[in-house]
Tab-separated table of C-alpha atoms in Angstrom:
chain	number	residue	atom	x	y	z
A	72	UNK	CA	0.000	0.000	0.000
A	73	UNK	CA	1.204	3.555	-0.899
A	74	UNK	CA	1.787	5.950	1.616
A	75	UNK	CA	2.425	9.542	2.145
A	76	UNK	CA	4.598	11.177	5.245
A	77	UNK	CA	4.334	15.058	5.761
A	78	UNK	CA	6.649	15.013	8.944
A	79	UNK	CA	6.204	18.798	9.159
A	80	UNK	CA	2.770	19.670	11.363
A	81	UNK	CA	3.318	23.669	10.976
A	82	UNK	CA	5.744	26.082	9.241
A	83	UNK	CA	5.546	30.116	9.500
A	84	UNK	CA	6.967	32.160	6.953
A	85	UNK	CA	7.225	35.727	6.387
A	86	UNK	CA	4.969	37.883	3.732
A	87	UNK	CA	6.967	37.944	0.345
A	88	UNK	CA	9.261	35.221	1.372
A	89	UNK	CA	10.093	31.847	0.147
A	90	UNK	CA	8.355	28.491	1.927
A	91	UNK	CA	9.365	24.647	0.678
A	92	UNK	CA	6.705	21.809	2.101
A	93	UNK	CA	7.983	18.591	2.338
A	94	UNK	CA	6.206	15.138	1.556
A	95	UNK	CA	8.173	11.861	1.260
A	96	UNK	CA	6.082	9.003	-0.260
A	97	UNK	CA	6.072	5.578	-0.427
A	98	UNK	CA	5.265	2.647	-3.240
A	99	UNK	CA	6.915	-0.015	-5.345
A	100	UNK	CA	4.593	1.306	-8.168
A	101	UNK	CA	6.574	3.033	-11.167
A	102	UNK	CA	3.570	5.384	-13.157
A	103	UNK	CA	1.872	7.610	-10.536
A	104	UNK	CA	0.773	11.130	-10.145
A	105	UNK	CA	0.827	13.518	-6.935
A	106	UNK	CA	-0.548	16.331	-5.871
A	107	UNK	CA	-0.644	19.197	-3.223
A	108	UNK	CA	-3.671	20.600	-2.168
A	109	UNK	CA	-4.523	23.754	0.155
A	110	UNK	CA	-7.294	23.873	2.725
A	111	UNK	CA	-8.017	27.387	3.815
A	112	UNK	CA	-10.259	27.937	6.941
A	113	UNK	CA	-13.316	27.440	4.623
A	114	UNK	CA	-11.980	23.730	4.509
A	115	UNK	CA	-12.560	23.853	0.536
A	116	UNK	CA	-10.048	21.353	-0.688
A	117	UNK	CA	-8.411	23.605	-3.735
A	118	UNK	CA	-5.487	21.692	-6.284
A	119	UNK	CA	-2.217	23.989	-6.234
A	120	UNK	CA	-0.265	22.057	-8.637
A	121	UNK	CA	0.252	18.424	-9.976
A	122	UNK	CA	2.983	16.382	-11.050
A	123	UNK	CA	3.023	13.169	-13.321
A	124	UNK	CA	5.541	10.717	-12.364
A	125	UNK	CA	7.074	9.606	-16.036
A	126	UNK	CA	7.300	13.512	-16.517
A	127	UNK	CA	11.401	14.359	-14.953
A	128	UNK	CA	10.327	17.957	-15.325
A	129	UNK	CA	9.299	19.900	-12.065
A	130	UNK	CA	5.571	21.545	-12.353
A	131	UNK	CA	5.345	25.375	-11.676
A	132	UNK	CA	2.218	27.296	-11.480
A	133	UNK	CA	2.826	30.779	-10.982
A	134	UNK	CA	4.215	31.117	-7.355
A	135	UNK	CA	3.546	27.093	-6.872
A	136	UNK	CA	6.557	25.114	-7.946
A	137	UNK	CA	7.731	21.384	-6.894
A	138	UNK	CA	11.106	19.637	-6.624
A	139	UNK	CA	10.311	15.699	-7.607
A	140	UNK	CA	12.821	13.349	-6.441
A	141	UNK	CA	11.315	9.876	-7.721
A	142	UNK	CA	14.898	8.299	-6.808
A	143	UNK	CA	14.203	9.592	-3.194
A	144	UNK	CA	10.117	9.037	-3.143
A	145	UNK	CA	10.545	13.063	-2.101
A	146	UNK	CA	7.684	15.972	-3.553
A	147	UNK	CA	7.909	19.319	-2.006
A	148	UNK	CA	5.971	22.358	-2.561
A	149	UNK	CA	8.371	25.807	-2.841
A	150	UNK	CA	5.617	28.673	-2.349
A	151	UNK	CA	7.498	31.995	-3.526
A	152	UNK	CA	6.769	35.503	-2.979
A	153	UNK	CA	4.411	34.359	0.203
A	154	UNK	CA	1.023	36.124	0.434
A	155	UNK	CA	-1.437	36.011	3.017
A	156	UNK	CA	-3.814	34.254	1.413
A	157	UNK	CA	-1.646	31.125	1.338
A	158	UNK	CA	-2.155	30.537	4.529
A	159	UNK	CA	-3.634	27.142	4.739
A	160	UNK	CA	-3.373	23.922	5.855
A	161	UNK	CA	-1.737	21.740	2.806
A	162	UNK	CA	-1.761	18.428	2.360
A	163	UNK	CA	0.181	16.070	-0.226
A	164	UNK	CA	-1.300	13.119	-2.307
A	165	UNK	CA	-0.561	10.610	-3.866
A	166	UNK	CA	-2.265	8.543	-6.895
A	167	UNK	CA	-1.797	5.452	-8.985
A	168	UNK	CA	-2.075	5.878	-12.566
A	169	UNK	CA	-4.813	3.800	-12.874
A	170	UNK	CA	-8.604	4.921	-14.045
A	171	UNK	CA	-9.641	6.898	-11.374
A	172	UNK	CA	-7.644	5.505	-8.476
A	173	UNK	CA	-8.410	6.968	-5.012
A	174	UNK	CA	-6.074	9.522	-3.679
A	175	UNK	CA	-3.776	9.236	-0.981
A	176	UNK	CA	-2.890	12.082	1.642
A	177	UNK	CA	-0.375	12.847	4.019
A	178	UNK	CA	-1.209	14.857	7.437
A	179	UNK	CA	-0.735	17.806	5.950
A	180	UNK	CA	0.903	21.257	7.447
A	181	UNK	CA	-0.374	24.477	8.394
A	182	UNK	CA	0.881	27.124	7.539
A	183	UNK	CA	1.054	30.909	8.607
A	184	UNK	CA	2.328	33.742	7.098
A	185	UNK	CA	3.589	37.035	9.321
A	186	UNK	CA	2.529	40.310	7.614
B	18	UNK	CA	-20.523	24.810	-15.050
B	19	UNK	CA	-21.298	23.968	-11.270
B	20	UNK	CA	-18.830	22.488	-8.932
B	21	UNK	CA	-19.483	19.467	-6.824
B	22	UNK	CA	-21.937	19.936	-4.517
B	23	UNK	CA	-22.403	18.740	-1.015
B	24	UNK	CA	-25.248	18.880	1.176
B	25	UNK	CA	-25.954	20.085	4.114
B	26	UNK	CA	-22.720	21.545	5.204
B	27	UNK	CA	-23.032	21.011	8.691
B	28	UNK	CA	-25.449	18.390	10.197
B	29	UNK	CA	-25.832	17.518	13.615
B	30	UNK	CA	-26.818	14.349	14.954
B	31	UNK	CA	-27.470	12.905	18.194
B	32	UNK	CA	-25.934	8.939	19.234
B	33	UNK	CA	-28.056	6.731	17.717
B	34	UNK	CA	-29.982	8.252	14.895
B	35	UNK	CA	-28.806	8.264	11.089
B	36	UNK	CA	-26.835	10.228	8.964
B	37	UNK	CA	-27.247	11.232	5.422
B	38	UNK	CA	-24.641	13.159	3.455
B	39	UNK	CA	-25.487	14.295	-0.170
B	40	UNK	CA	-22.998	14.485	-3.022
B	41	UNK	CA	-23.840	15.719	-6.596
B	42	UNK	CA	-20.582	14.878	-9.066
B	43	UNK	CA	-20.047	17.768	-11.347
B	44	UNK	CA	-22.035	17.820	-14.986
B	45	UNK	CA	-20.625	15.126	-17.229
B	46	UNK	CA	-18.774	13.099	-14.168
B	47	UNK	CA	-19.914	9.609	-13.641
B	48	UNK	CA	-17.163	8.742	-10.266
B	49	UNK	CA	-17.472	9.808	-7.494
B	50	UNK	CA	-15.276	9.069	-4.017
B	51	UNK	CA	-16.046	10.496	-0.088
B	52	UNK	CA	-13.424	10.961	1.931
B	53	UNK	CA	-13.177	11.425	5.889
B	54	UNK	CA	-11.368	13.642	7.683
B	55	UNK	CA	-10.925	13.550	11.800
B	56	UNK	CA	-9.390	16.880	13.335
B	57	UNK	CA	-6.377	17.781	12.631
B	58	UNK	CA	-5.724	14.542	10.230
B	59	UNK	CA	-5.746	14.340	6.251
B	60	UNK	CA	-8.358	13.123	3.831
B	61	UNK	CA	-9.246	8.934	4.113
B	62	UNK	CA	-10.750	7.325	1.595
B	63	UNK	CA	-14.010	5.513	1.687
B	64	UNK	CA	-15.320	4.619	-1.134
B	65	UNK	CA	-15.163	4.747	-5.155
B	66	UNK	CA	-18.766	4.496	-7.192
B	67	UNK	CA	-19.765	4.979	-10.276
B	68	UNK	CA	-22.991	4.956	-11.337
B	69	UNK	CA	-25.103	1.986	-9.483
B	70	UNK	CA	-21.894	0.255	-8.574
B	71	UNK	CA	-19.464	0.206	-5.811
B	72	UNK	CA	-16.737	0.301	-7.116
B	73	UNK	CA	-14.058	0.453	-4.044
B	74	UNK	CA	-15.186	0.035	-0.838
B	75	UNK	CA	-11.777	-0.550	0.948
B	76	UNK	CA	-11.931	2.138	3.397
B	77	UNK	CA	-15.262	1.697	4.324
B	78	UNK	CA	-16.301	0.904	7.769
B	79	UNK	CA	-17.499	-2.593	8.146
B	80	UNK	CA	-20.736	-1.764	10.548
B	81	UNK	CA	-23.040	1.036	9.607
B	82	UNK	CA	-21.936	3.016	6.734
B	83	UNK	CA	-23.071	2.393	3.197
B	84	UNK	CA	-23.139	4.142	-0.262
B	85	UNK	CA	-24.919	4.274	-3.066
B	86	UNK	CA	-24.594	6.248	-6.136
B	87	UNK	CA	-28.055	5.859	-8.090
B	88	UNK	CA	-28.506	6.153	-11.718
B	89	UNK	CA	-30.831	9.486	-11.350
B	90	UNK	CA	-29.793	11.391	-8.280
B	91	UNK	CA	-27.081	12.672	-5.956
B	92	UNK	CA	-24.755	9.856	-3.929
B	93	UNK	CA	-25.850	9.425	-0.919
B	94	UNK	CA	-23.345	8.425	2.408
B	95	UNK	CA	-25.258	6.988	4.803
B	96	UNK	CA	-24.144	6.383	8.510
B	97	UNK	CA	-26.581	4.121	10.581
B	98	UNK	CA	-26.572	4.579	14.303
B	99	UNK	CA	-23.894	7.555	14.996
B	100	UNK	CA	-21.213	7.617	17.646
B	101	UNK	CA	-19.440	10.699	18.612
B	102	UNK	CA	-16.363	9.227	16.597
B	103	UNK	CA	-18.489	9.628	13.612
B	104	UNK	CA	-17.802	13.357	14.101
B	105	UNK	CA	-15.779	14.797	11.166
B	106	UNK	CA	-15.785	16.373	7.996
B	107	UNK	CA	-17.043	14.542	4.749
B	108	UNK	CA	-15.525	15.036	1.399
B	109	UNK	CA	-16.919	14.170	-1.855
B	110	UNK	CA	-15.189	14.262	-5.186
B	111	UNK	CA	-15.871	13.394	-8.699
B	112	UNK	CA	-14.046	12.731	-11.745
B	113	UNK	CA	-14.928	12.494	-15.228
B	114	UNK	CA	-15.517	8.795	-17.249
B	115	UNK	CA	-12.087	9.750	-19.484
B	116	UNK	CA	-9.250	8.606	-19.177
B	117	UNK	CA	-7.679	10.980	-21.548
B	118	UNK	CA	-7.008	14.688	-21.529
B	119	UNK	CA	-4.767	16.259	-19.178
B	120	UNK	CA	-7.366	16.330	-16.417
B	121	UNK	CA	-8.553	13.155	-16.434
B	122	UNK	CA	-7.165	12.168	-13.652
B	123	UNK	CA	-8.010	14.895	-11.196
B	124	UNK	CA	-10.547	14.817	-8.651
B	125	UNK	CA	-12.702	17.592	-8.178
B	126	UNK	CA	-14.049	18.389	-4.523
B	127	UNK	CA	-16.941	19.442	-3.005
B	128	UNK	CA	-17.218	21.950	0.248
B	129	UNK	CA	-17.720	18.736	2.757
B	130	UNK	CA	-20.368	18.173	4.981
B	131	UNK	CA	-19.578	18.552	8.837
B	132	UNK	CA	-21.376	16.188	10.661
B	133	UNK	CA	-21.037	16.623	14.213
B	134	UNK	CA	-22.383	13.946	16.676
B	135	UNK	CA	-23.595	14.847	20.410
């Protein structure tokens, strides 16, 4: 069975810095996809970004970029240019590549931004 | 195009009586999945239905929860007999038939449904 450790439970950063959430993962599978996901207050679960296994390049989505080490089952979120409206709790997933698989999640990690 | 809906947001039960937790997949989506999650813990899966078939059920409690997932009509989640540990928030997602396209493998999720059980 897969798994997914977020070892973090909170991180605080400061308005306009730089954040990186980590997620380790575990699975003997070799075609997967993963995901991080941010649940604000409202506890609306909203995608941030995605990440295909096969692909060796690292998603970005605007201020949302990953660092995907399949060697080292590692997958964590940089957040640049920190705003606070990213504070959330986020949570990483996991999910084979199979039709419509179930997802996966870690703990997940709050966190706070300072103004 | 409306999102996945969930209803009622926040439901409160007393030990004993039942539960029922609405989910209605986005237009065009024919999976859907609920998820649990305790305080201060991640999303757990429950289920996996399509349309009038379960088709995951490997997170499901064994006692007093079921699903079903009609051909006309929301999903339902329903939770016979609640305990207080039934208290948490319920997720529902869906996910279009496709397997191709570059989002055919996302899940798209509802608001959740707090249940809270006194």
């Amino acid at each position: 069975a897969q798994t997914v450790t977020q070892s973090q439970p909170e991180m605080s950063v400061q308005e306009a810095e730089t954040v990186t959430l980590s997620c380790t993962y575990d699975t003997s599978e070799s075609d997967y996809y993963l995901f991080w996901y941010k649940q604000p207050p409202s506890r609306q679960m909203i995608l941030v970004i995605r990440q295909e296994a096969y692909k060796q390049q690292n998603a970005t989505e605007n201020r949302f970029s990953v660092n995907f080490q399949k060697a080292a089952k590692s997958f964590s979120l940089k957040i640049s240019d920190s705003q606070l409206g990213d504070a959330a709790m986020y949570f990483c997933a996991y999910r084979s590549s199979g039709a419509n698989s179930k997802l996966t999640f870690g703990k997940g990690i709050t966190l706070s931004v300072r103004p | 195009n409306a999102g996945v809906m969930q209803n009622p947001r926040h439901l409160v039960r007393r030990r004993g009586q039942e539960a029922r937790l609405r989910c209605s997949p986005m237009k065009g989506h024919s999976h859907v999945y609920w998820y649990r999650q305790l305080p201060e813990e991640g999303l757990k899966f429950m289920v996996y239905l399509q349309k009038e078939n379960i088709i995951d059920e490997s997170g499901m409690p064994k006692e007093r929860f079921s699903a079903e997932f009609p051909k006309e009509g929301p999903s339902i989640l329903r939770i016979q007999q609640v305990v207080r540990g039934d208290s948490a928030a319920y997720f529902c997602a869906s996910s279009p038939l496709s397997r191709t396209g570059p989002n055919s493998y996302e899940q798209y999720f509802g608001p959740g449904t707090r249940l809270t059980v006194t």
